[in-house]
Coordinates of C-alpha atoms in Angstrom, one line a residue:
Chain D
M285 CA -6.1 41.4 24.5
P286 CA -5.2 37.6 25.8
I287 CA -6.3 34.9 23.6
I288 CA -6.3 32.6 26.5
E289 CA -8.0 33.3 29.8
V290 CA -8.7 31.4 32.8
E291 CA -10.0 32.7 35.9
G292 CA -10.8 30.3 39.3
L293 CA -10.6 27.3 37.0
T294 CA -11.3 24.2 38.9
K295 CA -11.9 20.5 38.4
T296 CA -12.6 18.0 40.8
Y297 CA -13.3 14.5 40.4
R298 CA -14.9 12.1 42.7
V299 CA -13.0 8.9 42.9
F300 CA -14.4 5.7 43.9
Q301 CA -12.1 4.0 46.6
K302 CA -11.8 0.0 46.4
K303 CA -11.1 -1.8 49.5
E304 CA -9.2 -4.4 49.5
G305 CA -10.0 -8.1 49.1
L306 CA -12.9 -10.2 48.0
L307 CA -14.9 -8.8 50.9
G308 CA -13.9 -5.1 50.2
A309 CA -15.1 -5.9 46.6
L310 CA -18.5 -7.4 47.4
R311 CA -19.5 -4.7 50.2
G312 CA -18.8 -2.1 47.1
L313 CA -21.4 -3.6 45.3
Y314 CA -24.0 -2.1 47.6
R315 CA -21.8 0.5 49.6
R316 CA -19.3 2.4 47.8
E317 CA -17.2 5.2 49.3
Y318 CA -15.8 8.0 47.2
K319 CA -13.3 10.7 48.0
E320 CA -13.2 14.1 46.2
V321 CA -9.9 14.5 44.3
K322 CA -9.0 18.6 43.2
A323 CA -7.2 17.9 40.0
V324 CA -7.1 21.7 39.6
A325 CA -8.0 24.3 42.1
G326 CA -8.9 27.8 41.3
I327 CA -5.8 28.6 38.8
N328 CA -5.8 32.2 37.3
F329 CA -3.6 33.1 34.1
S330 CA -3.8 34.6 31.0
I331 CA -2.0 34.4 27.8
E332 CA -1.3 36.8 25.0
P333 CA -1.6 35.8 21.2
G334 CA 1.9 34.7 19.9
E335 CA 3.1 33.4 23.2
M336 CA 4.7 30.4 23.6
V337 CA 4.3 29.0 27.5
A338 CA 5.5 26.0 29.4
F339 CA 3.1 24.5 31.4
L340 CA 5.2 22.8 34.2
G341 CA 4.4 20.6 37.3
P342 CA 4.9 17.0 38.3
N343 CA 3.1 14.0 37.6
G344 CA -0.7 14.6 38.8
A345 CA -0.3 18.3 39.4
G346 CA -3.2 19.1 37.2
K347 CA -1.4 20.3 33.8
T348 CA -3.3 17.8 31.6
T349 CA -6.6 18.5 33.4
T350 CA -6.3 22.2 32.7
L351 CA -5.1 21.4 28.9
K352 CA -8.5 19.1 28.6
M353 CA -10.7 21.6 30.2
L354 CA -9.1 24.3 28.0
S355 CA -9.8 21.8 25.0
G356 CA -13.3 21.5 25.9
L357 CA -13.1 17.7 26.6
I358 CA -13.9 18.1 30.5
Y359 CA -16.2 20.4 31.9
P360 CA -14.9 22.2 35.2
T361 CA -16.4 22.1 38.5
A362 CA -16.1 25.7 39.0
G363 CA -14.5 28.7 37.2
D364 CA -14.5 30.3 33.7
A365 CA -12.1 30.1 30.7
T366 CA -12.1 31.4 27.2
V367 CA -10.1 30.6 24.4
L368 CA -10.2 32.6 21.3
G369 CA -13.1 34.2 22.5
H370 CA -14.8 31.0 23.2
V371 CA -15.9 28.9 26.0
P372 CA -14.0 25.7 25.5
W373 CA -16.3 23.5 27.1
R374 CA -19.5 24.5 24.5
R375 CA -17.5 22.7 21.8
E376 CA -18.5 25.2 19.2
D377 CA -17.5 24.2 15.9
A378 CA -16.1 27.4 15.5
Y379 CA -13.8 27.0 18.2
R380 CA -12.7 23.8 17.2
R381 CA -11.6 24.8 13.9
R382 CA -9.2 27.1 15.6
F383 CA -7.1 25.2 17.9
A384 CA -5.4 21.9 18.1
L385 CA -4.6 19.6 21.1
V386 CA -1.4 17.1 20.6
M387 CA -1.2 14.4 23.2
G388 CA 2.4 12.7 22.8
Q389 CA 0.7 9.6 24.5
K390 CA -2.2 9.1 22.2
N391 CA -2.9 8.4 18.7
Q392 CA -5.3 10.3 16.5
L393 CA -4.5 8.7 13.2
W394 CA -6.0 5.5 11.8
W395 CA -3.6 2.8 13.1
D396 CA -4.4 0.3 9.7
L397 CA -4.2 2.9 7.3
P398 CA -1.6 5.1 5.8
A399 CA -1.1 8.6 7.5
G400 CA -2.1 10.1 4.6
D401 CA -5.4 8.8 4.5
S402 CA -6.2 10.4 7.9
F403 CA -4.6 13.6 6.6
Q404 CA -7.6 13.3 3.8
L405 CA -10.1 12.8 6.2
H406 CA -9.0 15.9 8.5
R407 CA -9.3 17.7 5.4
E408 CA -12.8 16.7 5.0
I409 CA -13.9 17.3 8.5
Y410 CA -11.9 20.6 8.8
S411 CA -13.0 21.6 5.0
I412 CA -9.4 22.8 4.2
P413 CA -9.3 23.9 0.9
R414 CA -7.4 21.5 -1.5
D415 CA -4.6 23.9 -2.5
Q416 CA -4.2 25.2 1.6
F417 CA -4.3 21.2 2.3
D418 CA -1.3 20.6 -0.5
R419 CA 0.5 23.6 0.5
T420 CA 0.5 23.1 4.1
L421 CA 1.1 18.9 3.8
G422 CA 3.9 19.9 1.5
E423 CA 5.6 22.2 3.9
L424 CA 5.2 20.4 7.3
A425 CA 5.8 17.0 5.9
E426 CA 9.3 18.4 4.5
L427 CA 9.8 20.2 7.5
L428 CA 9.7 17.0 9.6
G429 CA 11.5 15.1 6.9
V430 CA 8.6 12.5 6.3
E431 CA 7.6 13.1 2.9
K432 CA 8.3 9.5 1.7
L433 CA 6.3 8.4 4.9
T434 CA 2.9 9.4 4.1
R435 CA 1.8 6.4 2.4
Q436 CA 3.0 3.8 5.0
A437 CA 0.6 2.0 7.5
V438 CA 0.6 4.1 10.4
R439 CA 1.1 1.5 12.7
E440 CA 4.4 0.5 10.8
L441 CA 6.1 3.6 11.4
S442 CA 8.4 4.4 14.5
L443 CA 7.6 6.2 17.7
G444 CA 9.4 9.4 16.1
E445 CA 7.9 9.2 12.9
R446 CA 4.3 8.6 14.3
M447 CA 4.4 11.6 16.3
K448 CA 5.6 13.7 13.5
M449 CA 2.7 12.6 11.6
E450 CA 0.3 13.4 14.6
L451 CA 1.9 16.7 14.8
I452 CA 1.2 17.2 11.1
A453 CA -2.4 16.2 11.5
A454 CA -2.9 18.9 14.5
L455 CA -1.4 21.6 12.3
L456 CA -3.0 20.7 8.8
H457 CA -6.1 23.3 9.3
G458 CA -4.0 26.2 10.7
P459 CA -4.9 26.4 14.1
Q460 CA -4.0 29.8 16.2
V461 CA -3.8 28.3 19.3
L462 CA -2.0 25.0 19.9
L463 CA -2.1 23.2 23.0
L464 CA 0.6 20.3 23.4
D465 CA 1.0 17.5 26.0
E466 CA 4.1 15.9 26.1
P467 CA 4.7 16.2 22.6
T468 CA 8.3 14.6 22.6
I469 CA 7.6 12.0 25.5
G470 CA 9.8 8.7 24.5
L471 CA 11.1 10.1 21.3
D472 CA 15.3 9.9 20.8
V473 CA 17.1 13.4 20.8
V474 CA 16.9 13.4 17.2
A475 CA 13.3 13.1 17.0
Q476 CA 13.0 15.8 19.5
A477 CA 15.0 18.3 18.4
A478 CA 12.9 17.8 14.6
I479 CA 9.6 18.2 16.8
Q480 CA 11.1 21.3 18.5
K481 CA 12.4 22.9 15.4
C482 CA 9.2 22.5 13.7
L483 CA 7.4 23.7 16.5
R484 CA 9.4 26.8 16.4
D485 CA 9.4 27.5 12.8
Y486 CA 5.4 27.4 13.0
H487 CA 5.3 29.7 15.5
A488 CA 7.7 32.3 13.5
S489 CA 5.6 31.7 10.3
R490 CA 2.2 31.9 11.8
G491 CA 2.3 33.6 15.3
V492 CA 0.4 30.5 16.6
T493 CA -0.3 30.8 20.8
M494 CA 1.3 27.7 22.4
L495 CA 0.8 26.2 25.7
L496 CA 3.2 23.1 26.3
T497 CA 3.5 20.6 29.0
S498 CA 6.7 18.5 29.3
H499 CA 8.9 16.8 31.3
Y500 CA 12.3 17.6 29.0
M501 CA 13.3 20.7 29.9
R502 CA 15.3 21.0 26.6
D503 CA 11.8 21.4 25.0
V504 CA 11.3 24.1 27.1
E505 CA 14.3 25.7 27.2
A506 CA 14.1 25.5 22.9
L507 CA 10.6 26.9 22.9
C508 CA 9.2 28.8 25.4
D509 CA 9.9 32.2 27.5
R510 CA 7.5 32.1 29.9
V511 CA 6.7 29.4 32.3
I512 CA 3.8 28.4 34.4
V513 CA 3.9 26.1 37.2
I514 CA 1.7 24.2 38.9
T515 CA 1.5 21.6 41.7
H516 CA -1.3 20.0 43.3
G517 CA -3.8 22.1 41.2
T518 CA -2.5 25.2 42.5
L519 CA -0.2 27.9 40.5
V520 CA 3.0 28.6 42.0
Y521 CA 4.6 30.2 39.5
D522 CA 3.9 32.4 36.5
G523 CA 6.8 34.3 34.9
P524 CA 9.7 34.2 32.4
L525 CA 11.8 31.2 32.2
A526 CA 14.7 33.4 33.4
G527 CA 12.7 34.3 36.3
I528 CA 12.3 30.8 37.4
V529 CA 16.3 30.4 37.9
E530 CA 16.8 33.9 39.7
R531 CA 14.1 32.9 42.2
F532 CA 14.7 29.6 42.7
G533 CA 18.0 29.0 41.9
E534 CA 20.0 29.6 45.0
S535 CA 23.3 29.0 43.7
K536 CA 25.3 28.9 40.6
L537 CA 27.7 26.6 39.1
V538 CA 31.5 28.3 38.8
R539 CA 33.7 26.8 36.7
L540 CA 37.6 27.5 37.1
Q541 CA 40.6 26.9 35.2
F542 CA 43.6 27.3 37.1
E543 CA 47.2 28.0 35.6
G544 CA 48.6 25.3 37.4
P545 CA 47.0 22.5 39.2
A546 CA 43.7 23.0 41.1
P547 CA 44.0 23.6 44.7
E548 CA 43.1 20.7 47.1
R549 CA 39.5 19.5 47.7
R550 CA 39.5 21.3 51.3
E551 CA 40.4 24.6 49.9
M552 CA 37.6 24.5 47.4
E553 CA 35.1 23.6 50.0
R554 CA 35.4 26.5 51.6
Y555 CA 33.5 28.2 48.8
G556 CA 30.8 25.8 48.2
E557 CA 30.1 22.3 46.7
V558 CA 32.6 20.9 44.7
S559 CA 31.6 19.0 42.0
R560 CA 34.5 18.2 40.1
L561 CA 38.3 18.3 40.6
E562 CA 40.6 17.4 37.9
G563 CA 44.1 18.7 37.0
P564 CA 43.6 22.5 36.5
F565 CA 39.9 22.3 36.5
A566 CA 37.5 22.9 39.6
D567 CA 33.9 23.4 39.1
V568 CA 32.1 24.4 42.4
R569 CA 28.4 25.3 43.1
I570 CA 28.4 28.5 45.2
E571 CA 25.4 30.6 46.7
R572 CA 24.6 33.6 44.9
S573 CA 25.3 36.2 47.4
R574 CA 28.9 34.6 47.9
I575 CA 29.6 34.4 44.3
A576 CA 31.7 37.4 44.2
G577 CA 33.5 37.3 47.2
A578 CA 34.4 33.6 46.4
L579 CA 35.8 34.4 42.9
A580 CA 37.7 37.5 44.3
D581 CA 39.3 35.4 47.1
V582 CA 40.4 33.1 44.5
L583 CA 41.9 35.6 42.4
N584 CA 43.6 37.0 45.2
R585 CA 45.2 33.3 46.0
H586 CA 45.9 31.7 42.7
A587 CA 46.2 32.3 38.9
L588 CA 43.0 31.7 36.8
A589 CA 43.3 30.9 32.9
D590 CA 39.6 30.7 32.3
V591 CA 36.4 31.5 34.4
S592 CA 32.7 30.8 33.7
V593 CA 29.5 31.5 36.2
E594 CA 26.5 29.3 35.1
D595 CA 22.9 28.9 36.0
P596 CA 22.1 25.5 37.4
P597 CA 20.6 23.3 35.1
L598 CA 16.7 24.1 34.5
E599 CA 15.8 20.5 35.8
E600 CA 17.6 21.3 38.7
V601 CA 15.5 24.4 39.5
I602 CA 12.3 22.8 38.8
A603 CA 12.9 19.9 40.5
K604 CA 13.6 22.5 43.6
V605 CA 10.3 24.4 42.9
F606 CA 8.4 21.2 42.7
E607 CA 10.0 19.9 45.9
E608 CA 9.3 23.3 47.7
A609 CA 5.5 23.3 46.8
R610 CA 5.4 19.6 48.0
L611 CA 6.8 20.3 51.4
A612 CA 4.4 23.3 51.5
H613 CA 1.5 21.3 50.3
D614 CA 2.7 18.5 52.9
A615 CA 2.6 21.2 55.6
A616 CA -0.9 22.9 54.8
Chain A
M287 CA -28.6 23.2 5.2
V288 CA -27.8 21.7 1.8
A289 CA -24.0 22.4 2.0
G290 CA -23.9 21.0 5.7
V291 CA -25.9 17.7 4.2
A292 CA -23.5 17.6 1.4
R293 CA -20.4 17.9 3.6
Y294 CA -21.5 15.0 5.8
A295 CA -22.5 13.1 3.1
R296 CA -18.8 13.6 1.8
M297 CA -17.7 12.8 5.1
M298 CA -19.5 9.4 5.0
G299 CA -18.3 8.7 1.9
G300 CA -14.6 9.3 2.7
L301 CA -15.2 7.1 5.9
A302 CA -16.7 4.3 3.7
R303 CA -13.8 4.4 1.5
Y304 CA -11.1 4.4 4.3
T305 CA -12.6 1.5 6.1
L306 CA -13.1 -0.3 3.4
A307 CA -9.3 -0.1 2.7
R308 CA -8.9 -1.1 6.1
E309 CA -10.9 -4.2 5.8
M310 CA -9.5 -5.1 2.3
A311 CA -5.9 -5.1 4.4
F312 CA -7.2 -7.8 6.1
R313 CA -8.9 -9.7 3.5
G314 CA -9.3 -13.3 5.5
N315 CA -10.8 -11.6 8.1
F316 CA -13.1 -10.0 5.9
L317 CA -13.8 -13.0 4.2
V318 CA -14.7 -15.2 6.6
K319 CA -17.1 -12.4 8.4
V320 CA -18.9 -12.3 4.9
S321 CA -19.1 -16.2 5.1
V322 CA -20.3 -16.7 8.5
E323 CA -23.0 -13.9 7.9
L324 CA -24.4 -15.6 4.9
L325 CA -24.3 -19.1 6.4
W326 CA -26.0 -17.6 9.4
M327 CA -29.1 -16.4 7.0
G328 CA -29.1 -19.7 4.5
I329 CA -29.7 -21.6 7.8
L330 CA -32.5 -19.4 8.9
V331 CA -34.3 -19.5 5.6
A332 CA -33.9 -23.4 5.6
F333 CA -35.2 -23.1 8.7
Y334 CA -38.5 -21.4 8.1
R335 CA -38.4 -23.5 4.7
V336 CA -39.2 -26.4 6.6
V337 CA -41.7 -25.3 9.3
F338 CA -43.7 -24.0 6.2
A339 CA -43.5 -27.2 4.6
K340 CA -45.4 -28.4 7.9
T341 CA -48.0 -25.2 7.9
S342 CA -49.2 -22.9 6.0
T343 CA -49.1 -19.7 8.4
I344 CA -47.3 -18.6 11.5
A345 CA -49.0 -16.3 13.8
G346 CA -51.1 -15.2 10.7
W347 CA -48.3 -14.3 8.6
S348 CA -48.1 -16.6 5.1
E349 CA -45.0 -18.0 3.7
P350 CA -44.4 -15.2 1.4
D351 CA -45.5 -12.5 3.5
Y352 CA -43.0 -13.8 6.4
F353 CA -40.2 -14.2 4.2
F354 CA -40.9 -10.6 3.4
F355 CA -40.9 -9.9 7.1
V356 CA -37.5 -11.9 7.8
G357 CA -35.8 -9.9 4.7
C358 CA -37.0 -6.4 6.1
F359 CA -35.2 -7.7 9.8
F360 CA -32.0 -8.8 7.8
A361 CA -32.1 -5.3 5.5
I362 CA -32.7 -3.3 8.9
N363 CA -30.4 -5.2 11.2
G364 CA -27.6 -5.1 8.5
L365 CA -27.6 -1.4 7.9
I366 CA -27.7 -0.8 11.6
E367 CA -24.6 -3.3 12.1
T368 CA -22.9 -2.3 9.1
L369 CA -23.1 1.5 9.8
F370 CA -23.4 2.0 13.7
L371 CA -22.8 -1.6 16.1
E372 CA -19.0 -1.7 15.9
N373 CA -18.5 1.9 16.6
C374 CA -21.1 1.6 19.3
N375 CA -19.4 -1.2 20.9
E376 CA -16.0 0.1 20.7
F377 CA -17.7 3.4 22.5
A378 CA -16.9 1.9 25.9
E379 CA -13.3 1.3 25.0
L380 CA -12.8 4.8 23.6
V381 CA -14.3 5.9 27.2
R382 CA -11.9 3.8 29.3
T383 CA -8.8 4.7 27.2
G384 CA -9.6 8.3 26.9
D385 CA -9.2 7.9 22.9
L386 CA -12.6 9.4 22.7
D387 CA -11.0 12.9 23.3
F388 CA -9.8 13.4 19.4
L389 CA -13.1 12.5 18.6
L390 CA -14.5 15.2 20.6
L391 CA -12.3 17.8 19.1
K392 CA -13.3 17.7 15.5
P393 CA -15.4 20.3 14.6
I394 CA -18.3 18.2 13.2
D395 CA -21.1 16.8 15.3
E396 CA -19.9 14.1 17.6
Q397 CA -22.7 12.0 17.4
F398 CA -22.2 11.7 13.8
L399 CA -18.5 10.7 14.3
I400 CA -18.7 8.3 17.1
S401 CA -21.6 6.6 15.6
C402 CA -20.3 6.3 12.0
R403 CA -17.2 6.7 12.2
K404 CA -16.4 3.1 11.2
I405 CA -18.4 1.2 8.5
D406 CA -18.3 -2.4 8.9
W407 CA -18.2 -3.8 5.5
G408 CA -18.3 -7.4 6.8
T409 CA -22.0 -7.3 7.5
A410 CA -22.9 -5.2 4.6
P411 CA -24.0 -8.2 2.7
N412 CA -26.8 -9.1 4.7
L413 CA -28.3 -5.6 3.6
L414 CA -28.2 -6.9 0.3
M415 CA -29.4 -10.3 1.2
G416 CA -32.1 -9.0 2.9
A417 CA -33.4 -6.9 0.1
I418 CA -33.1 -10.0 -2.0
L419 CA -35.4 -11.9 0.0
M420 CA -37.8 -9.1 0.2
A421 CA -37.6 -9.2 -3.6
V422 CA -38.0 -12.8 -4.0
A423 CA -41.2 -12.9 -1.2
L424 CA -42.9 -10.4 -3.2
V425 CA -42.7 -12.2 -6.4
Q426 CA -43.8 -15.1 -5.0
K427 CA -46.7 -13.5 -3.1
G428 CA -47.5 -11.9 -6.9
W429 CA -47.3 -8.6 -5.6
T430 CA -48.7 -5.9 -7.5
F431 CA -46.8 -2.4 -7.8
D432 CA -48.6 0.0 -5.0
P433 CA -46.8 3.4 -5.1
G434 CA -48.5 4.1 -1.6
R435 CA -47.6 1.2 0.0
V436 CA -43.9 1.6 -1.4
A437 CA -44.0 5.1 0.1
A438 CA -45.1 3.8 3.4
F439 CA -42.7 1.3 3.6
V440 CA -39.6 3.8 2.5
V441 CA -40.8 5.7 5.4
T442 CA -41.7 3.0 8.1
F443 CA -38.5 1.1 7.4
A444 CA -36.4 4.5 7.7
C445 CA -38.4 4.7 10.8
G446 CA -37.4 1.3 11.9
V447 CA -33.8 2.0 11.7
A448 CA -34.3 5.3 13.5
I449 CA -35.8 3.6 16.3
A450 CA -33.3 0.8 16.3
Y451 CA -30.5 3.2 16.1
S452 CA -31.9 5.4 18.9
F453 CA -32.4 2.5 21.1
M454 CA -28.4 1.5 20.6
M455 CA -27.3 5.0 21.0
M456 CA -29.1 5.2 24.4
L457 CA -27.2 1.9 25.5
T458 CA -23.8 2.9 24.1
S459 CA -24.0 6.5 25.9
V460 CA -24.3 4.4 29.2
S461 CA -20.7 3.9 28.9
V462 CA -20.1 7.1 29.9
W463 CA -21.0 6.5 33.6
M464 CA -20.2 2.3 33.4
V465 CA -16.9 2.9 31.6
R466 CA -16.7 -0.8 30.8
N467 CA -20.1 -1.6 29.0
Q468 CA -20.2 -5.2 28.1
S469 CA -23.7 -5.7 28.4
L470 CA -24.1 -3.6 25.3
M471 CA -23.7 -6.6 23.0
E472 CA -26.0 -8.8 25.3
M473 CA -28.7 -6.1 25.0
W474 CA -28.3 -5.5 21.5
W475 CA -28.9 -9.4 21.2
L476 CA -31.9 -9.1 23.4
F477 CA -33.3 -6.1 21.2
S478 CA -32.6 -7.9 17.7
S479 CA -34.2 -11.3 19.1
L480 CA -37.5 -9.2 19.7
V481 CA -37.6 -7.7 16.6
R482 CA -36.9 -10.4 14.6
Y483 CA -40.4 -12.0 15.0
P484 CA -43.7 -10.6 14.3
R485 CA -45.8 -9.1 17.0
E486 CA -48.5 -11.7 16.7
I487 CA -46.5 -14.3 18.1
F488 CA -47.4 -12.6 21.4
S489 CA -50.5 -14.1 21.9
G490 CA -52.2 -15.3 25.0
R491 CA -52.9 -13.1 27.7
G492 CA -49.4 -12.3 29.3
A493 CA -47.8 -12.4 26.1
E494 CA -50.4 -10.1 24.6
M495 CA -49.6 -7.5 27.2
L496 CA -46.0 -7.9 26.5
G497 CA -46.6 -7.4 23.1
R498 CA -48.4 -4.4 23.5
F499 CA -45.6 -2.8 25.9
F500 CA -43.1 -3.5 23.2
T501 CA -45.5 -1.7 20.5
F502 CA -46.4 1.3 23.0
V503 CA -44.4 1.7 25.8
V504 CA -41.0 0.5 24.8
P505 CA -41.9 0.3 21.2
I506 CA -39.1 -1.9 19.6
L507 CA -41.4 -4.0 18.2
L508 CA -42.5 -1.6 15.4
V509 CA -39.0 -1.5 14.1
S510 CA -39.1 -4.4 11.6
N511 CA -43.0 -5.2 12.1
V512 CA -44.6 -1.7 10.9
P513 CA -42.5 -1.8 7.6
A514 CA -43.0 -5.4 6.7
D515 CA -47.0 -5.2 7.4
V516 CA -47.5 -1.7 5.5
M517 CA -45.9 -3.4 2.4
V518 CA -47.5 -7.0 2.1
R519 CA -50.3 -7.2 5.0
V520 CA -52.3 -4.0 6.4
L521 CA -51.9 -0.2 5.9
D522 CA -52.5 1.4 8.8
P523 CA -52.3 4.8 9.1
G524 CA -52.4 5.1 12.7
M525 CA -49.8 2.7 13.1
I526 CA -47.6 4.7 10.8
A527 CA -48.2 7.7 12.3
W528 CA -47.1 6.4 15.7
T529 CA -43.9 4.7 14.2
V530 CA -43.0 8.3 12.6
A531 CA -43.6 9.9 16.0
V532 CA -41.9 7.2 18.0
A533 CA -39.0 7.7 15.5
A534 CA -38.8 11.4 16.1
A535 CA -39.3 11.2 19.6
S536 CA -36.6 8.4 20.0
L537 CA -33.8 10.2 18.2
W538 CA -34.6 13.0 20.0
V539 CA -34.4 11.5 23.3
S540 CA -31.4 9.6 22.4
R541 CA -29.4 12.6 21.4
R542 CA -30.2 14.6 24.4
F543 CA -29.3 11.3 26.8
F544 CA -25.9 11.2 24.6
H545 CA -25.1 14.8 25.4
V546 CA -25.9 14.6 28.9
A547 CA -23.7 11.3 29.3
L548 CA -20.9 13.4 27.4
R549 CA -21.0 15.9 30.3
S550 CA -19.8 13.2 32.5
Y551 CA -17.0 12.2 30.4
R552 CA -14.0 12.5 32.6
S553 CA -11.1 11.7 30.0
A554 CA -8.5 9.1 30.9
S555 CA -5.8 10.5 32.0
S556 CA -2.9 10.1 29.4

């Protein structure tokens, strides 16, 4: 049975259109113009317990709005959703005890106090038994390497350290569903890797269900098997991560290493787009349907020392998905 | 029920400790704040001393009675400012920045967390000074202990706090729609200006109507008038009942209003 079920979820905002200049501002005092903005336009999906799902889309696609509806922060304009059997926007305590939302761009810890004090307050608010609290805090702090920083004021921590503390705060009460909105935004690669490892380990040990939005494809590759893509409030893909590359990655990168020097560029360009030609190496992007024929042809003509066929980088595929969706939306 | 009350009391204790620790981290700011509050109260008491040197009553209130009233106002106002004012004042900013999100995610009453999460220790001495002023006034008056009056005072004092809190919560809730609510402080100043004087000052035809309006229609004059009245002047059961009813109704209305406002919360973009 799905742990998250979303049906026709829609959120429309009425946005004030401010006119330019002083006259426009004065006119706005008595006559205001509003525009209806459909942030989420009737999306459907369901997530099974223990799944780790990436929720991708360009800026303004409706990802965060969806997460906020699933957290119960905002009310939908239409549609239904249940998470752990609860309607999120009823904001029942029984629901709020069982999930957590982490937002990479916002702080929930008290700025002027050590993170440890905020954790204690969490313990009170979530009624976490003392032994469970101590155990979980110890485990998470060790996992993230911040055992010595919990008594330091939050404002004196680096962004990476602060994010780790935010993650600890979100996990202390043992949520069954974790909603993550760009948890690694602005972090260096070391901190990103630490957060990813923590989430992976936490998932492995607790079987938590995760829905993650991120613009870093490394997060997605490291954590998620399934991807949901949303653009302009509409769902455009829901399936395995590998499937999105199959569906939208029309070409593959063929890396060739010749026994002698690589052939001339003109010859290699017959197969596809050459991205590297250096000594014995040649990297060529070749359409999927032509790869077998191209390789056979190269082998007939030249002696190869090594060959590999790689999927295009996920960033590239996702960018293509977004671009196609944008063109379809503009055309409509 | 008992467990629930105990949990909220524990949380209040925790919030009190953490906000005190935060204040102590900026002790210069804390000391200045306390000094300004004490100075303000000192000036006010000195001013009334000068006035009472020229007259024996103000609007029918003798000097000790009036000082009891002033003490009562300071105690109520101090309590409101210590527990709620800073939180309510910050609410609009929480709405504007979207930081309200994290308060709404917690498995705890939103109104409690939003209105009580920070205790402003810098205004807490007002409560103490108000209590001292009331005690001194009672001694000056030669007041004899009356358990009935004390009980009525405790009840109406709590009602006064409840009415003031409800009024503040309604002003605060408007921030969800207005997003910027800089008028909150001005409105609160207007409210506390009305509450700081006995309702008898509204004499004369037009003013009397105004006094009735603020006693029965928008009953904010009940806040410090009734508790002071029942303790040192008239023990009017009708007025006590009215104050209790107004307190209960205003708590209910402000809570409903707050929840209606939260439904319109848009959560600023991340």
